[in-house]
Amino acid sequence: MNEILKCTGLSKRYGSVQALNRVDLTVERGKIIGILGPNGSGKTTLIKLINGLLTPTEGSILVGGEAPGVETKKIVSYLPDNSFLPSWMTAEQIIDLFCDFYEDFRPELAYEMLDRLGVSKTTRLKNLSKGNKEKVCLILVMSRNAQLYVLDEPIAAVDPATRDYVISTIINNYNPEASVLISTHIIADIEPVLDEAIFINRGEIVLHKTVDEIREEKGMSVDALFREVFKW
Amino acid sequence: MTWTLDKSRPICPQICEMICASVASGEFSAGEKLLSVREIALLAGVNPNTVQKSFEELERRGVIHSVRCSGWYVNENTSAAVEELASLRIKKTEDYLAEMAQLGCSSEEVIEYIKKCQGGTQ
């Protein structure tokens, strides 16, 4: 089975607000894909549906051939857009917690990355800076040996040097069986590592292409195309 | 070698060009083992699939070849890389001439400008 994610006619309404409108999307294994769209376009809604935090109003969503649930959570590693960790714990304690939670968690990898980025293991999260807190979250998520990584705004708060490290972590962790979905609007930094770009606007996918196709056809970078498509 | 990429062009052909140039110039010698796909992806900061695709393209063009369970090697015969580089140089020159023509400059005048610039840097 080569597709890790398949959405068919996926819609989500919040009251009168149509957040996603009949989205059809197939993601193959071994790809790094950017979900790109302006604020309020439906990126986080799509991601929450993938993780079973929301249920579709209409349509279906399959992760590794199954509807989101206990089984899919074993193979999906999810970085939410806001901090999800108890702030009174230290990185060390949280690594222990993740070891208990996820069979595929690799603590040695997490410790290695924490050392590399110089984040203290024994400081409570609430005493870390915003950027360092984000690093801890990302390290935890990338330390799992998952089949689908879903990263919601992974690089928003970190400095440019750390952004480069995050990107090299994604490349280094690349495995042909796993896919990475990254939602962001900081496109320039991540576009060299993407296979495909999905442009999403007002709940609809307006473009889904490989990034080299975009550069070939339009003669511009993905960042430049984004600025053109979503110009005010 | 340095991996400087132009983000407004497809990355795959750019990697092909850089490797051809390095083989043609002798920076990578005939029969030499190349860095792995992942190592190049990390150095260049690009997607490993893109590097893989570039390698496959270069194999089709007769510049490099893969050895099962070992990696990628430069071909013993580097004439394909030399030819690729030559046609790339011609293409770049044509592009430049076309740009200069747009600025209302004939080929003869371009030659004058080139001489002038060289004079300036010496």
Tab-separated table of C-alpha atoms in Angstrom:
chain	number	residue	atom	x	y	z
A	1	MET	CA	0.000	0.000	0.000
A	2	ASN	CA	1.715	3.098	-1.171
A	3	GLU	CA	-0.526	5.855	0.118
A	4	ILE	CA	-0.218	6.904	3.718
A	5	LEU	CA	-3.044	9.434	3.638
A	6	LYS	CA	-6.209	9.639	1.576
A	7	CYS	CA	-8.946	12.245	1.948
A	8	THR	CA	-12.077	11.952	-0.137
A	9	GLY	CA	-14.645	14.737	-0.330
A	10	LEU	CA	-13.507	15.896	3.079
A	11	SER	CA	-15.509	18.799	4.515
A	12	LYS	CA	-15.575	20.468	7.902
A	13	ARG	CA	-18.036	23.114	9.014
A	14	TYR	CA	-17.955	25.056	12.261
A	15	GLY	CA	-21.522	26.343	12.482
A	16	SER	CA	-21.857	28.590	9.472
A	17	VAL	CA	-18.132	28.669	8.727
A	18	GLN	CA	-17.003	26.264	6.021
A	19	ALA	CA	-13.428	25.483	7.101
A	20	LEU	CA	-12.777	22.733	4.550
A	21	ASN	CA	-14.791	22.210	1.408
A	22	ARG	CA	-14.739	18.794	-0.336
A	23	VAL	CA	-10.998	18.238	-0.195
A	24	ASP	CA	-9.588	15.312	-2.169
A	25	LEU	CA	-5.998	14.592	-1.270
A	26	THR	CA	-3.685	11.607	-1.587
A	27	VAL	CA	-0.245	11.513	0.007
A	28	GLU	CA	2.235	8.797	-0.949
A	29	ARG	CA	4.905	7.333	1.276
A	30	GLY	CA	8.414	8.745	1.206
A	31	LYS	CA	7.407	12.341	0.480
A	32	ILE	CA	8.008	15.625	2.234
A	33	ILE	CA	5.021	17.830	1.590
A	34	GLY	CA	4.293	21.433	2.473
A	35	ILE	CA	0.750	22.527	3.291
A	36	LEU	CA	0.897	26.194	2.462
A	37	GLY	CA	-1.827	28.744	2.874
A	38	PRO	CA	-2.591	32.106	4.429
A	39	ASN	CA	-3.988	32.450	7.946
A	40	GLY	CA	-7.410	30.902	8.340
A	41	SER	CA	-7.220	28.886	5.137
A	42	GLY	CA	-7.913	25.531	6.791
A	43	LYS	CA	-4.397	24.148	7.328
A	44	THR	CA	-4.819	23.376	11.008
A	45	THR	CA	-8.350	22.029	10.483
A	46	LEU	CA	-6.996	19.536	7.943
A	47	ILE	CA	-4.225	18.532	10.329
A	48	LYS	CA	-6.615	18.092	13.255
A	49	LEU	CA	-8.834	15.894	11.102
A	50	ILE	CA	-5.822	13.734	10.205
A	51	ASN	CA	-5.118	13.290	13.904
A	52	GLY	CA	-8.689	12.530	14.858
A	53	LEU	CA	-9.023	15.662	17.010
A	54	LEU	CA	-11.945	16.704	14.842
A	55	THR	CA	-14.465	14.583	13.001
A	56	PRO	CA	-15.368	15.355	9.399
A	57	THR	CA	-18.740	16.946	8.650
A	58	GLU	CA	-18.713	15.056	5.359
A	59	GLY	CA	-16.371	12.798	3.463
A	60	SER	CA	-13.738	10.395	4.693
A	61	ILE	CA	-10.131	10.370	5.758
A	62	LEU	CA	-7.859	7.311	5.839
A	63	VAL	CA	-4.420	7.177	7.444
A	64	GLY	CA	-2.516	4.046	6.420
A	65	GLY	CA	-5.858	2.631	5.263
A	66	GLU	CA	-7.698	3.225	8.546
A	67	ALA	CA	-9.943	5.933	9.924
A	68	PRO	CA	-8.187	8.099	12.550
A	69	GLY	CA	-8.188	6.338	15.921
A	70	VAL	CA	-6.001	4.347	18.283
A	71	GLU	CA	-4.303	2.415	15.474
A	72	THR	CA	-3.462	5.473	13.399
A	73	LYS	CA	-2.060	7.304	16.428
A	74	LYS	CA	0.587	4.592	16.633
A	75	ILE	CA	1.905	5.531	13.213
A	76	VAL	CA	1.356	9.289	13.177
A	77	SER	CA	3.685	11.650	14.999
A	78	TYR	CA	1.948	14.975	15.478
A	79	LEU	CA	3.320	18.376	16.408
A	80	PRO	CA	0.363	20.622	17.338
A	81	ASP	CA	0.452	24.338	16.689
A	82	ASN	CA	0.473	25.183	20.385
A	83	SER	CA	2.388	23.663	23.252
A	84	PHE	CA	0.944	20.348	24.342
A	85	LEU	CA	3.349	19.480	27.151
A	86	PRO	CA	2.796	19.975	30.889
A	87	SER	CA	4.875	23.026	31.728
A	88	TRP	CA	5.954	21.831	35.191
A	89	MET	CA	7.870	18.888	33.715
A	90	THR	CA	11.497	18.845	32.530
A	91	ALA	CA	12.607	17.577	29.121
A	92	GLU	CA	14.038	14.507	30.832
A	93	GLN	CA	10.719	13.662	32.501
A	94	ILE	CA	8.840	14.174	29.264
A	95	ILE	CA	11.201	11.846	27.405
A	96	ASP	CA	10.397	9.187	30.020
A	97	LEU	CA	6.713	9.870	29.494
A	98	PHE	CA	7.038	9.512	25.719
A	99	CYS	CA	8.908	6.215	26.172
A	100	ASP	CA	5.871	4.894	28.032
A	101	PHE	CA	3.424	6.319	25.535
A	102	TYR	CA	4.919	5.353	22.195
A	103	GLU	CA	6.475	2.017	21.250
A	104	ASP	CA	8.412	3.679	18.428
A	105	PHE	CA	10.002	6.417	20.566
A	106	ARG	CA	13.833	6.582	20.389
A	107	PRO	CA	15.059	8.306	23.600
A	108	GLU	CA	18.744	8.197	22.563
A	109	LEU	CA	17.881	10.275	19.490
A	110	ALA	CA	15.952	12.792	21.608
A	111	TYR	CA	18.877	13.214	24.041
A	112	GLU	CA	21.319	13.606	21.173
A	113	MET	CA	19.249	16.382	19.595
A	114	LEU	CA	18.715	18.161	22.946
A	115	ASP	CA	22.502	18.177	23.502
A	116	ARG	CA	23.144	19.356	19.992
A	117	LEU	CA	20.774	22.303	20.371
A	118	GLY	CA	21.996	23.046	23.886
A	119	VAL	CA	18.589	22.758	25.528
A	120	SER	CA	18.731	21.945	29.216
A	121	LYS	CA	17.277	18.563	30.172
A	122	THR	CA	16.677	19.475	33.778
A	123	THR	CA	14.918	22.830	33.456
A	124	ARG	CA	11.152	22.888	33.784
A	125	LEU	CA	9.506	23.749	30.476
A	126	LYS	CA	7.867	26.867	31.902
A	127	ASN	CA	11.332	28.295	32.558
A	128	LEU	CA	12.528	27.758	28.987
A	129	SER	CA	12.255	30.431	26.306
A	130	LYS	CA	9.524	30.153	23.686
A	131	GLY	CA	11.994	29.012	21.032
A	132	ASN	CA	13.578	26.406	23.296
A	133	LYS	CA	10.155	25.082	24.279
A	134	GLU	CA	9.366	24.702	20.594
A	135	LYS	CA	12.629	22.847	20.073
A	136	VAL	CA	11.732	20.361	22.828
A	137	CYS	CA	8.328	19.712	21.221
A	138	LEU	CA	9.835	19.210	17.795
A	139	ILE	CA	12.600	16.944	19.100
A	140	LEU	CA	10.030	14.726	20.795
A	141	VAL	CA	7.942	14.471	17.663
A	142	MET	CA	10.904	13.755	15.375
A	143	SER	CA	12.317	11.145	17.781
A	144	ARG	CA	9.511	8.762	17.009
A	145	ASN	CA	9.943	6.235	14.231
A	146	ALA	CA	6.568	7.033	12.697
A	147	GLN	CA	5.119	6.538	9.228
A	148	LEU	CA	3.561	9.966	9.007
A	149	TYR	CA	4.919	13.095	10.671
A	150	VAL	CA	2.471	15.961	10.814
A	151	LEU	CA	4.125	19.210	11.791
A	152	ASP	CA	1.865	22.204	12.333
A	153	GLU	CA	3.977	25.377	12.110
A	154	PRO	CA	7.224	23.763	13.308
A	155	ILE	CA	9.574	26.695	12.721
A	156	ALA	CA	7.553	29.767	13.564
A	157	ALA	CA	9.327	30.778	16.787
A	158	VAL	CA	12.847	29.442	16.363
A	159	ASP	CA	15.857	31.444	15.165
A	160	PRO	CA	17.165	31.010	11.586
A	161	ALA	CA	20.144	28.864	12.642
A	162	THR	CA	17.819	26.492	14.464
A	163	ARG	CA	15.524	26.493	11.446
A	164	ASP	CA	18.420	25.125	9.411
A	165	TYR	CA	18.979	22.478	12.065
A	166	VAL	CA	15.292	21.557	12.035
A	167	ILE	CA	15.424	21.193	8.267
A	168	SER	CA	18.541	19.035	8.389
A	169	THR	CA	16.840	16.930	11.079
A	170	ILE	CA	13.948	16.363	8.717
A	171	ILE	CA	16.330	15.375	5.891
A	172	ASN	CA	18.412	13.181	8.174
A	173	ASN	CA	15.352	11.438	9.497
A	174	TYR	CA	14.049	10.853	5.996
A	175	ASN	CA	12.925	7.308	5.355
A	176	PRO	CA	11.299	6.062	2.150
A	177	GLU	CA	8.460	4.445	4.118
A	178	ALA	CA	7.481	7.618	5.939
A	179	SER	CA	6.029	10.925	4.832
A	180	VAL	CA	6.274	14.351	6.413
A	181	LEU	CA	3.500	16.939	6.194
A	182	ILE	CA	4.599	20.430	7.169
A	183	SER	CA	2.178	23.308	7.461
A	184	THR	CA	3.730	26.724	7.401
A	185	HIS	CA	3.712	30.150	5.862
A	186	ILE	CA	7.477	30.567	6.192
A	187	ILE	CA	8.032	29.007	2.801
A	188	ALA	CA	11.441	30.220	1.682
A	189	ASP	CA	13.246	28.308	4.430
A	190	ILE	CA	11.626	24.961	3.847
A	191	GLU	CA	11.000	24.916	0.125
A	192	PRO	CA	14.298	23.237	-0.892
A	193	VAL	CA	13.404	20.130	1.111
A	194	LEU	CA	9.862	19.755	-0.172
A	195	ASP	CA	8.814	17.187	-2.766
A	196	GLU	CA	5.358	18.604	-3.209
A	197	ALA	CA	3.503	21.750	-2.301
A	198	ILE	CA	-0.190	21.974	-1.499
A	199	PHE	CA	-1.679	25.458	-1.662
A	200	ILE	CA	-4.839	25.750	0.354
A	201	ASN	CA	-7.170	28.719	0.411
A	202	ARG	CA	-10.621	29.203	1.984
A	203	GLY	CA	-10.861	25.485	2.682
A	204	GLU	CA	-10.040	24.345	-0.828
A	205	ILE	CA	-6.895	22.967	-2.396
A	206	VAL	CA	-5.986	25.380	-5.154
A	207	LEU	CA	-2.764	23.698	-6.240
A	208	HIS	CA	-1.022	20.394	-5.575
A	209	LYS	CA	2.187	19.897	-7.534
A	210	THR	CA	5.772	18.823	-7.139
A	211	VAL	CA	7.945	21.813	-6.345
A	212	ASP	CA	10.191	21.198	-9.340
A	213	GLU	CA	7.095	21.304	-11.572
A	214	ILE	CA	6.192	24.664	-10.063
A	215	ARG	CA	9.677	26.049	-10.716
A	216	GLU	CA	9.725	24.562	-14.213
A	217	GLU	CA	6.300	25.832	-15.267
A	218	LYS	CA	6.263	29.195	-13.546
A	219	GLY	CA	9.978	29.975	-13.554
A	220	MET	CA	9.764	31.130	-9.952
A	221	SER	CA	10.327	29.804	-6.475
A	222	VAL	CA	7.443	28.366	-4.451
A	223	ASP	CA	7.740	31.369	-2.142
A	224	ALA	CA	7.351	33.776	-5.062
A	225	LEU	CA	4.380	31.830	-6.441
A	226	PHE	CA	2.736	31.876	-3.010
A	227	ARG	CA	3.082	35.643	-2.843
A	228	GLU	CA	1.516	35.924	-6.276
A	229	VAL	CA	-1.382	33.502	-5.695
A	230	PHE	CA	-2.290	34.966	-2.313
A	231	LYS	CA	-1.730	38.607	-3.163
A	232	TRP	CA	-4.171	40.974	-1.514
B	1	MET	CA	32.345	21.935	-3.752
B	2	THR	CA	29.685	24.411	-2.714
B	3	TRP	CA	26.027	23.867	-3.328
B	4	THR	CA	24.483	27.161	-4.270
B	5	LEU	CA	21.011	26.731	-5.678
B	6	ASP	CA	18.738	29.094	-7.521
B	7	LYS	CA	15.310	28.639	-5.961
B	8	SER	CA	13.457	29.885	-9.020
B	9	ARG	CA	14.705	26.970	-11.158
B	10	PRO	CA	14.006	23.249	-10.670
B	11	ILE	CA	16.616	21.865	-8.287
B	12	CYS	CA	17.112	18.520	-10.022
B	13	PRO	CA	18.845	19.869	-13.186
B	14	GLN	CA	20.946	22.209	-11.043
B	15	ILE	CA	22.378	19.265	-9.102
B	16	CYS	CA	23.031	17.437	-12.395
B	17	GLU	CA	24.903	20.482	-13.724
B	18	MET	CA	27.048	20.826	-10.603
B	19	ILE	CA	28.047	17.172	-10.612
B	20	CYS	CA	28.794	17.247	-14.364
B	21	ALA	CA	30.978	20.311	-13.854
B	22	SER	CA	32.854	18.672	-10.972
B	23	VAL	CA	33.445	15.504	-12.986
B	24	ALA	CA	34.519	17.428	-16.102
B	25	SER	CA	36.903	19.616	-14.112
B	26	GLY	CA	38.414	16.574	-12.408
B	27	GLU	CA	37.263	17.550	-8.911
B	28	PHE	CA	35.521	14.164	-8.926
B	29	SER	CA	37.860	11.780	-10.727
B	30	ALA	CA	36.905	8.823	-12.919
B	31	GLY	CA	35.801	5.836	-10.861
B	32	GLU	CA	35.542	7.878	-7.661
B	33	LYS	CA	32.752	7.095	-5.180
B	34	LEU	CA	30.290	9.944	-4.718
B	35	LEU	CA	28.840	11.008	-1.390
B	36	SER	CA	25.603	9.228	-0.554
B	37	VAL	CA	22.243	10.648	-1.565
B	38	ARG	CA	21.525	11.589	2.041
B	39	GLU	CA	24.898	13.267	2.574
B	40	ILE	CA	24.449	15.409	-0.517
B	41	ALA	CA	20.867	16.196	0.497
B	42	LEU	CA	22.149	17.424	3.871
B	43	LEU	CA	24.996	19.452	2.370
B	44	ALA	CA	22.778	21.109	-0.201
B	45	GLY	CA	19.790	21.364	2.158
B	46	VAL	CA	17.481	19.693	-0.345
B	47	ASN	CA	15.119	16.759	-0.429
B	48	PRO	CA	16.802	13.315	-0.697
B	49	ASN	CA	14.281	12.315	-3.395
B	50	THR	CA	15.504	15.200	-5.539
B	51	VAL	CA	19.125	14.070	-5.211
B	52	GLN	CA	18.094	10.502	-6.035
B	53	LYS	CA	16.269	11.732	-9.139
B	54	SER	CA	19.321	13.740	-10.217
B	55	PHE	CA	21.568	10.695	-9.827
B	56	GLU	CA	19.200	8.592	-11.916
B	57	GLU	CA	19.176	11.271	-14.594
B	58	LEU	CA	22.991	11.411	-14.589
B	59	GLU	CA	23.091	7.631	-14.899
B	60	ARG	CA	20.876	7.856	-17.991
B	61	ARG	CA	23.248	10.418	-19.457
B	62	GLY	CA	26.243	8.185	-18.823
B	63	VAL	CA	28.001	10.326	-16.207
B	64	ILE	CA	27.720	8.142	-13.107
B	65	HIS	CA	26.502	4.648	-12.281
B	66	SER	CA	25.221	2.883	-9.194
B	67	VAL	CA	26.718	-0.219	-7.655
B	68	ARG	CA	24.306	-2.422	-5.766
B	69	CYS	CA	24.656	-2.112	-1.967
B	70	SER	CA	27.571	0.261	-2.320
B	71	GLY	CA	26.546	3.593	-3.772
B	72	TRP	CA	27.173	5.826	-6.738
B	73	TYR	CA	30.427	6.080	-8.714
B	74	VAL	CA	31.746	8.354	-11.427
B	75	ASN	CA	32.018	6.505	-14.759
B	76	GLU	CA	35.506	5.555	-15.965
B	77	ASN	CA	34.778	7.391	-19.173
B	78	THR	CA	34.107	11.045	-18.347
B	79	SER	CA	33.463	12.180	-21.919
B	80	ALA	CA	29.693	12.371	-21.288
B	81	ALA	CA	30.262	14.829	-18.431
B	82	VAL	CA	32.652	16.898	-20.561
B	83	GLU	CA	30.026	17.052	-23.322
B	84	GLU	CA	27.269	17.981	-20.850
B	85	LEU	CA	29.424	20.758	-19.490
B	86	ALA	CA	30.248	22.028	-22.977
B	87	SER	CA	26.580	22.212	-23.982
B	88	LEU	CA	25.753	23.882	-20.671
B	89	ARG	CA	28.419	26.528	-21.321
B	90	ILE	CA	27.011	27.141	-24.787
B	91	LYS	CA	23.510	27.458	-23.382
B	92	LYS	CA	24.561	29.910	-20.655
B	93	THR	CA	26.373	32.004	-23.254
B	94	GLU	CA	23.317	32.009	-25.513
B	95	ASP	CA	21.144	33.091	-22.593
B	96	TYR	CA	23.554	35.903	-21.807
B	97	LEU	CA	23.665	37.031	-25.431
B	98	ALA	CA	19.868	37.001	-25.574
B	99	GLU	CA	19.716	39.168	-22.445
B	100	MET	CA	22.234	41.601	-23.877
B	101	ALA	CA	20.315	41.694	-27.171
B	102	GLN	CA	17.282	42.786	-25.170
B	103	LEU	CA	19.389	45.662	-23.878
B	104	GLY	CA	20.038	46.568	-27.524
B	105	CYS	CA	23.525	45.158	-27.715
B	106	SER	CA	24.932	43.337	-30.763
B	107	SER	CA	27.289	40.353	-30.436
B	108	GLU	CA	30.229	42.521	-31.486
B	109	GLU	CA	29.422	45.056	-28.816
B	110	VAL	CA	29.125	42.267	-26.245
B	111	ILE	CA	32.679	41.210	-27.086
B	112	GLU	CA	33.800	44.804	-26.553
B	113	TYR	CA	32.074	44.870	-23.155
B	114	ILE	CA	33.661	41.592	-22.122
B	115	LYS	CA	37.108	42.924	-23.001
B	116	LYS	CA	36.393	46.126	-21.104
B	117	CYS	CA	35.286	44.261	-17.982
B	118	GLN	CA	38.283	41.955	-18.095
B	119	GLY	CA	40.505	45.008	-18.411
B	120	GLY	CA	38.849	46.447	-15.330
B	121	THR	CA	39.441	43.429	-13.126
B	122	GLN	CA	43.063	42.913	-14.130
